[in-house]
Structures are given as C-alpha cells and as structure tokens.
Coordinates of C-alpha atoms in Angstrom, one line a residue:
X13 CA 11.4 32.9 0.8
X14 CA 14.3 30.3 1.0
X15 CA 12.6 26.8 1.8
X16 CA 14.8 24.2 2.7
X17 CA 14.1 20.4 1.6
X18 CA 12.0 19.1 4.0
X19 CA 9.4 22.1 3.9
X20 CA 9.4 22.3 -0.1
X21 CA 8.1 18.4 0.4
X22 CA 5.4 19.8 3.6
X23 CA 3.7 22.0 0.6
X24 CA 4.5 19.3 -1.6
X25 CA 1.9 17.0 0.0
X26 CA -0.5 19.3 0.9
X27 CA -0.8 20.7 -2.5
X28 CA -1.1 17.0 -3.3
X29 CA -3.9 16.3 -1.1
X30 CA -6.1 19.2 -2.1
X31 CA -5.5 18.0 -5.7
X32 CA -6.3 14.4 -4.3
X33 CA -9.7 15.0 -2.8
X34 CA -10.4 17.8 -5.7
X35 CA -9.2 16.9 -8.5
X36 CA -9.3 13.2 -9.0
X37 CA -8.9 12.1 -13.1
X38 CA -12.8 12.2 -13.2
X39 CA -12.9 15.9 -11.8
X40 CA -10.8 16.5 -14.2
X41 CA -12.2 15.2 -17.3
X42 CA -15.0 17.5 -16.5
X43 CA -12.5 20.4 -16.6
X44 CA -11.7 19.4 -20.1
X45 CA -15.3 19.0 -21.0
X46 CA -16.1 22.7 -19.7
X47 CA -16.3 25.3 -22.9
X48 CA -14.1 27.5 -20.2
X49 CA -11.5 25.1 -20.2
X50 CA -10.9 25.4 -16.5
X51 CA -12.4 25.4 -13.3
X52 CA -13.0 28.8 -12.0
X53 CA -13.7 26.9 -8.2
X54 CA -10.2 25.9 -8.6
X55 CA -8.5 28.8 -9.4
X56 CA -10.5 30.3 -6.1
X57 CA -8.9 28.0 -3.9
X58 CA -5.6 28.2 -5.4
X59 CA -5.4 32.1 -4.2
X60 CA -7.2 30.8 -0.6
X61 CA -3.8 28.2 -0.5
X62 CA -1.8 31.1 -1.1
X63 CA -0.2 29.2 -4.1
X64 CA -1.8 32.3 -6.3
X65 CA 0.8 34.2 -3.9
X66 CA 4.0 32.7 -4.2
X67 CA 6.2 34.9 -6.3
X68 CA 4.7 37.6 -4.9
X69 CA 7.3 40.2 -3.0
X70 CA 6.2 40.1 1.1
X71 CA 5.2 43.5 1.2
X72 CA 2.4 42.8 -1.3
X73 CA 1.1 40.0 0.6
X74 CA 3.3 37.2 -1.0
X75 CA 5.5 34.6 0.1
X76 CA 8.8 35.8 -2.5
X77 CA 9.2 32.0 -3.0
X78 CA 12.5 30.4 -4.1
X79 CA 13.0 27.9 -6.9
X80 CA 12.8 25.5 -4.5
X81 CA 9.2 25.8 -3.6
X82 CA 7.9 26.6 -6.8
X83 CA 8.7 23.5 -8.1
X84 CA 7.2 22.0 -5.4
X85 CA 4.2 23.0 -6.4
X86 CA 4.8 22.6 -10.0
X87 CA 5.1 19.1 -9.0
X88 CA 1.7 18.7 -8.4
X89 CA 0.3 20.3 -10.7
X90 CA 2.1 17.6 -13.2
X91 CA 1.0 14.8 -11.1
X92 CA -3.0 15.8 -11.6
X93 CA -2.5 17.6 -14.8
X94 CA -4.1 20.8 -13.4
X95 CA -5.6 23.0 -16.1
X96 CA -5.7 26.3 -14.5
X97 CA -3.1 29.2 -15.4
X98 CA -1.1 28.3 -12.5
X99 CA 2.4 28.7 -14.9
X100 CA 0.7 31.5 -17.0
X101 CA -0.3 33.1 -15.3
X102 CA 1.4 32.9 -11.3
X103 CA 4.4 31.9 -12.5
X104 CA 5.1 34.0 -16.0
X105 CA 3.1 37.0 -16.0
X106 CA 3.4 37.7 -12.1
X107 CA 7.0 37.4 -12.5
X108 CA 7.0 40.1 -15.6
X109 CA 4.9 42.4 -13.2
X110 CA 7.2 41.9 -10.7
X111 CA 10.7 42.6 -12.9
X112 CA 9.1 45.4 -15.1
X113 CA 6.1 47.0 -13.4
X114 CA 6.7 50.3 -11.7
X115 CA 5.5 50.8 -7.7
X116 CA 1.6 52.0 -9.3
X117 CA 1.4 49.2 -11.8
X118 CA 2.4 46.8 -9.7
X119 CA 0.5 47.8 -6.8
X120 CA -2.4 47.5 -9.0
X121 CA -1.8 44.9 -10.2
X122 CA -0.3 42.0 -7.8
X123 CA -3.2 42.1 -5.1
X124 CA -5.9 40.9 -7.6
X125 CA -3.1 38.1 -9.1
X126 CA -3.1 37.1 -6.1
X127 CA -6.5 37.1 -5.6
X128 CA -7.4 35.4 -8.8
X129 CA -9.1 38.4 -9.9
X130 CA -6.9 38.7 -12.6
X131 CA -5.7 36.4 -15.0
X132 CA -2.9 37.2 -16.8
X133 CA -1.4 35.8 -20.2
X134 CA 2.4 36.7 -21.6
X135 CA 1.9 37.3 -25.7
X136 CA 5.6 37.0 -27.2
X137 CA 6.2 34.4 -30.1
X138 CA 5.3 35.7 -33.5
X139 CA 4.7 33.8 -37.1
X140 CA 7.6 33.2 -39.1
X141 CA 7.7 36.2 -41.4
X142 CA 5.3 38.7 -39.5
X143 CA 6.1 42.1 -39.1
X144 CA 7.4 42.3 -35.4
X145 CA 4.5 43.7 -33.1
X146 CA 4.8 47.3 -32.9
X147 CA 3.5 50.8 -30.6
X148 CA 2.8 53.6 -31.5
X149 CA 1.5 56.2 -30.0
X150 CA 0.0 54.3 -27.0
X151 CA -1.5 52.1 -29.4
X152 CA -0.6 48.3 -30.4
X153 CA -0.3 46.7 -33.9
X154 CA 0.7 43.3 -35.0
X155 CA 0.3 39.6 -34.5
X156 CA 1.3 37.1 -31.9
X157 CA 0.5 32.5 -31.7
X158 CA 0.2 30.1 -29.6
X159 CA -0.3 32.4 -26.8
X160 CA -0.1 29.5 -23.1
X161 CA -3.9 30.5 -21.8
X162 CA -4.7 33.3 -23.6
X163 CA -8.3 32.3 -24.4
X164 CA -8.9 32.7 -20.9
X165 CA -6.7 36.2 -20.0
X166 CA -8.3 39.1 -18.6
X167 CA -5.4 41.3 -19.9
X168 CA -2.3 40.5 -21.2
X169 CA 1.3 41.3 -21.4
X170 CA 2.5 42.2 -24.7
X171 CA 5.9 42.1 -26.2
X172 CA 6.1 45.1 -28.5
X173 CA 9.1 47.3 -30.7
X174 CA 8.4 50.8 -28.7
X175 CA 8.1 52.8 -32.3
X176 CA 8.0 56.2 -29.5
X177 CA 11.5 54.9 -28.3
X178 CA 13.9 53.9 -31.3
X179 CA 11.9 50.8 -31.9
X180 CA 13.1 49.4 -28.2
X181 CA 12.0 45.9 -27.4
X182 CA 9.4 46.4 -23.8
X183 CA 6.0 45.0 -22.4
X184 CA 3.7 46.7 -22.4
X185 CA 0.2 45.7 -20.9
X186 CA -3.1 45.0 -22.6
X187 CA -7.3 44.2 -22.0
X188 CA -7.5 41.3 -23.3
X189 CA -11.6 42.1 -23.6
X190 CA -11.1 44.9 -26.1
X191 CA -13.1 45.4 -29.3
X192 CA -9.3 45.9 -31.3
X193 CA -7.7 43.1 -30.3
X194 CA -9.1 39.2 -32.3
X195 CA -8.6 36.5 -30.6
X196 CA -9.0 33.3 -32.4
X197 CA -9.2 30.1 -29.2
X198 CA -8.6 27.1 -29.6
X199 CA -6.8 23.8 -27.5
X200 CA -3.3 22.2 -27.4
X201 CA -3.4 18.7 -27.6
X202 CA -3.1 18.4 -23.4
X203 CA -6.4 20.2 -23.8
X204 CA -5.3 23.5 -22.6
X205 CA -6.3 26.0 -24.1
X206 CA -4.5 28.8 -26.5
X207 CA -5.0 32.1 -28.6
X208 CA -3.7 33.3 -31.9
X209 CA -4.2 37.4 -31.4
X210 CA -4.5 40.5 -33.8
X211 CA -4.1 43.6 -32.5
X212 CA -5.4 46.5 -34.6
X213 CA -4.7 49.8 -33.2
X214 CA -5.7 48.4 -28.7
X215 CA -4.5 50.7 -26.3
X216 CA -1.5 49.3 -24.2
X217 CA 0.1 50.5 -21.0
X218 CA 4.0 50.5 -20.8
X219 CA 5.5 48.4 -18.1
X220 CA 7.8 51.0 -17.0
X221 CA 10.0 49.7 -14.3
X222 CA 11.5 52.5 -11.8
X223 CA 15.3 50.1 -11.6
X224 CA 15.4 50.4 -15.4
X225 CA 15.9 46.8 -15.9
X226 CA 15.3 45.8 -19.7
X227 CA 12.5 43.9 -20.8
X228 CA 14.9 41.2 -22.9
X229 CA 16.8 40.9 -19.2
X230 CA 13.3 40.5 -17.6
X231 CA 12.2 37.9 -20.3
X232 CA 15.2 36.5 -20.7
X233 CA 14.9 35.6 -16.7
X234 CA 11.3 34.6 -16.7
X235 CA 11.9 32.2 -19.0
X236 CA 14.6 30.8 -17.0
X237 CA 12.0 31.0 -14.4
X238 CA 9.1 29.3 -16.7
X239 CA 11.8 26.4 -18.2
X240 CA 12.9 25.0 -14.8
X241 CA 9.4 25.1 -13.4
X242 CA 8.2 23.0 -16.8
X243 CA 10.8 20.8 -15.7
X244 CA 9.5 20.7 -12.2
X245 CA 6.0 20.0 -13.2
X246 CA 7.8 17.1 -15.8
X247 CA 9.4 15.2 -12.8
X248 CA 5.6 15.3 -11.4
X249 CA 4.1 13.2 -14.7
X250 CA 7.3 11.3 -14.6
X251 CA 6.3 10.2 -10.6
X252 CA 2.7 9.2 -11.9
X253 CA 4.1 7.7 -14.5
X254 CA 6.4 5.5 -13.0
X255 CA 3.4 4.9 -9.9
X256 CA 0.5 3.6 -12.2
X257 CA 3.3 1.7 -14.4
X258 CA 4.4 -0.3 -12.1
X259 CA 0.5 -0.4 -10.2
X260 CA -0.7 -2.0 -13.8
X261 CA 2.1 -4.9 -13.9
X262 CA 1.0 -5.9 -10.4
X263 CA -2.7 -6.2 -11.6
X264 CA -2.2 -6.6 -15.2
X265 CA -3.4 -10.9 -15.9
X266 CA -2.4 -12.8 -18.7
X267 CA -1.6 -16.6 -18.6
X268 CA -3.2 -16.6 -15.6
X269 CA -0.2 -14.6 -14.0
X270 CA 1.0 -11.2 -13.4
X271 CA 2.4 -9.7 -16.1
X272 CA 4.9 -7.9 -14.2
X273 CA 6.3 -11.4 -13.3
X274 CA 7.9 -11.0 -16.9
X275 CA 11.6 -10.8 -16.0
X276 CA 11.4 -8.1 -19.5
X277 CA 9.1 -5.5 -18.1
X278 CA 10.8 -5.3 -14.3
X279 CA 13.7 -4.6 -16.1
X280 CA 12.2 -1.8 -18.2
X281 CA 10.3 -0.5 -15.3
X282 CA 13.2 -0.2 -13.2
X283 CA 15.1 1.8 -16.6
X284 CA 12.1 3.8 -15.7
X285 CA 12.4 4.7 -12.1
X286 CA 16.3 5.3 -13.2
X287 CA 15.5 7.7 -15.8
X288 CA 13.0 9.8 -12.6
X289 CA 16.3 9.9 -10.5
X290 CA 18.2 11.3 -13.1
X291 CA 15.3 13.9 -13.7
X292 CA 14.5 14.7 -10.2
X293 CA 19.0 15.8 -10.1
X294 CA 18.1 17.6 -12.7
X295 CA 15.8 19.5 -12.2
X296 CA 16.7 20.2 -8.5
X297 CA 20.6 21.6 -9.9
X298 CA 18.3 23.8 -12.4
X299 CA 16.6 25.0 -9.6
X300 CA 19.7 25.7 -7.2
X301 CA 20.6 27.2 -10.5
X302 CA 18.6 29.6 -10.8
X303 CA 19.9 31.6 -7.9
X304 CA 23.3 32.6 -9.5
X305 CA 23.7 35.0 -11.9
X306 CA 22.1 34.6 -15.8
X307 CA 25.6 34.2 -17.1
X308 CA 26.0 31.3 -14.8
X309 CA 22.8 29.3 -15.4
X310 CA 22.1 28.7 -19.0
X311 CA 24.5 25.6 -19.1
X312 CA 22.9 23.9 -16.3
X313 CA 19.0 25.3 -17.2
X314 CA 18.6 24.6 -21.1
X315 CA 20.9 20.8 -20.5
X316 CA 18.0 20.3 -18.0
X317 CA 15.5 21.0 -20.2
X318 CA 16.9 19.4 -22.8
X319 CA 17.5 15.8 -21.0
X320 CA 14.3 16.4 -19.2
X321 CA 12.6 16.6 -22.5
X322 CA 13.9 13.6 -23.9
X323 CA 13.7 11.5 -21.1
X324 CA 10.3 12.4 -20.0
X325 CA 9.4 10.8 -23.8
X326 CA 11.1 8.1 -23.1
X327 CA 8.9 7.3 -19.6
X328 CA 5.9 8.2 -21.5
X329 CA 6.6 5.9 -24.1
X330 CA 7.2 2.9 -21.9
X331 CA 4.4 3.7 -19.8
X332 CA 2.0 3.3 -23.0
X333 CA 3.9 0.4 -24.5
X334 CA 3.6 -1.7 -21.4
X335 CA -0.4 -0.2 -20.7
X336 CA -0.9 -2.2 -24.3
X337 CA -3.7 -0.2 -26.0
X338 CA -5.3 1.0 -23.3
X339 CA -2.2 3.6 -23.4
X340 CA -3.3 5.9 -25.5
X341 CA -7.5 5.8 -25.2
X342 CA -8.9 8.6 -23.8
X343 CA -10.5 6.9 -20.7
X344 CA -6.8 6.5 -19.4
X345 CA -4.8 9.0 -18.0
X346 CA -1.5 7.5 -19.3
X347 CA -2.6 9.1 -22.4
X348 CA -2.9 12.5 -20.8
X349 CA 0.5 12.5 -19.3
X350 CA 1.7 11.6 -22.2
X351 CA -0.1 14.8 -24.8
X352 CA 1.0 17.5 -21.4
X353 CA 4.7 15.9 -21.9
X354 CA 4.5 16.7 -25.7
X355 CA 3.1 20.3 -25.4
X356 CA 5.4 21.8 -21.7
X357 CA 8.4 19.7 -24.6
X358 CA 7.3 22.7 -26.7
X359 CA 7.1 25.3 -24.1
X360 CA 10.1 27.8 -23.4
X361 CA 11.7 27.0 -26.4
X362 CA 12.3 23.4 -27.7
X363 CA 14.5 20.6 -26.4
X364 CA 16.7 21.2 -29.4
X365 CA 17.0 25.4 -28.7
X366 CA 17.6 24.4 -25.3
X367 CA 20.7 22.2 -26.5
X368 CA 22.2 24.5 -29.3
X369 CA 21.8 27.2 -26.4
X370 CA 23.8 23.9 -23.8
X371 CA 26.3 23.8 -26.4
X372 CA 26.8 27.2 -26.6
X373 CA 27.4 28.3 -22.9
X374 CA 29.5 25.2 -23.1
X375 CA 32.1 25.9 -25.5
X376 CA 31.5 29.8 -24.8
X377 CA 30.2 31.1 -28.3
X378 CA 27.3 33.3 -28.7
X379 CA 23.8 31.4 -27.9
X380 CA 20.8 32.5 -29.6
X381 CA 17.6 33.2 -27.3
X382 CA 15.5 30.7 -26.3
X383 CA 11.4 32.2 -27.4
X384 CA 8.7 31.5 -25.5

C-alpha cells in the first residue's frame, strides 16, 4: 500500500484519537504498574484497528503498508508512549517472518500475528565474549541479551549459526515458554520489558524462505526498517515535548508573569521547534530511502538516525530544564519521554555506530554491520 502524505495524516489522526481516548498519561501509568508491562486490552484493540496487520502482505489480509504508513503509526506510539510490542512484534518480527518464512510458515504465523494471538520477539544481540548461538540437530544452544519485550513474547525468532549447514547464520523459531529456556526478565529505564535468554538445547524450527534470501540480508533489511520506524517514534516524542513545554511556558508564573514572556526562554523554545522540523524532514527522507536498494539507502538512514538521536536528546534536555525540578519527576510525562528517547537511541545501532556507517557509506569504504 503506497500512501500519500494526506492519507498518512488521516491514519495518524485516527490513531491519535484512539490513544487520546484510551491511553492518556494516567492510563499508561496503570499499565506501567501492571506486572505484565503492557495492556492486553489495548493489544486486542490494535488488532481490531488493523495496526498489527500493517506490515502483512495483502494475500494474508494485511495492508502491505509502506514506510510512510508505518511512520504515521509510530509517531503515535511515540507521542503516547505506548507500551505494547508494536515495534518488536508487529514490525520487526513480522518483517522477518515475511522475508524468511516459507509459504507454509507464513500461512501458519501471519494470521496469528495480525489478530494479536501471538507476540514475537527477535533475539539477536549477544554479549561480548560469549560463544555464538548454535543449532545442531534441530536444537539451539547459547545466550542472547537485551531482547526487546522478550519477557512477554509467546515465540522467539533467534539468529544462530546452523552447524548442520556449514555454520551459516540462519533464523530459527522457538517456543518462548520452552522448559529449556532460562529467561531473566527486567525492564529498560522507559518501563518496557526485556529479557536475557539462555538456550539449553531448545527445539528450534528453521525459517526457510522459498526464494532463498540469506538470513543476513533479511536481518539487515528489517533493521533498516526498524531504524526508520524508531526515527518516526522519536518525531512523535519530540512533537509532544515541544507542545507540552510551550504550554508550560504559558501557564507557569514567576514574579507575577508567565515565564514564557522571558525572551531567552522564547529563543530556546524556537530552537526546539526548529529541531523538531529538522527531525521531521530527516525522518521523511529516511522513509523514502527505504524504497531504494539496500546499497543506496545506508547513508541516508544511518545519517538520519545519528542526527535524530542527538537532536531529540537536545529537545528532551531543554524540556526537562525548562520544566525545572518537575521535569525529572515520575509524575510528569516529560521524564517518561526523556527515558524512551534514551532507550530508542540504543536500539538497532547506537548513534556512534550509525554515524560510522554514514561515514563509511559517504566515503565508499566498507562499514561494519549494525547490531540489533
């Protein structure tokens, strides 16, 4: 589905209305306090609204959405700080099943992803010094760390060396509730769950694409899409921070007048708005770049992620400072936006890793891959 700016705006507005009615700050606070770490009702609502089917092919009842449509949704995910695994399951993992699953595997999994009955997480990162995860005779052994929302996943997509096929890196589907998995659950500073996983001979089903696309190619492609989606999420957060800060400057009074009458604060607010517009432009460029061949888009996507990580952090810093001591409290949404930006800046490659990739693409040298 190719979407123009007007239609993307309608999708964004529709999602914003739902979130405004069902996911305000106090309602999100209740989700944060829930041991599950997400709202089952909201997840079912997302399925009914079609959000979970955005990345599914049309033949499986999906919308086959383009990056602009995905970005419209992710802006709302950011502006409302939604806790459900939209990014981890509906975008990243669904993209991997689309690319690496056989026809039979897609027929079995994609409808369950669309209706929300199955939540997937992608386990790729490994601790420095640990041996690589390996699959031998259909069983996987090894460790994975920092699996985004791996604490609530029903099934896992795990990258591992296939010892039965020359050690080639492949993707495998694993039951997250298997007795042979040791899961250590924890939360990132923004409240979203994660897990460190220890596989001890867990039965694993190899994803086997009919077109023979290498797993490394599929992973790189999905991580590029995830990077751009996180840029759109950052844009949603920045817009929320600019709006709430400007409103605060109007109502907070000091010495009998609104602090927004202070010219220095006005200039800082304008700088925040300019950064917001730069982030919007770079996000749009990155979304357009996803339609290009992989070799041509690395420079634009990594350049956008590197700049947006820094610019969004600056906006968040300014928002916290202009709110004063309130800006760091649990009771104000500003601190929650700040923490989400911190976590997102480290997902799918840090600012420094993407800047290095940007430089390598610019100078036509050989960049290193971006980890999950």
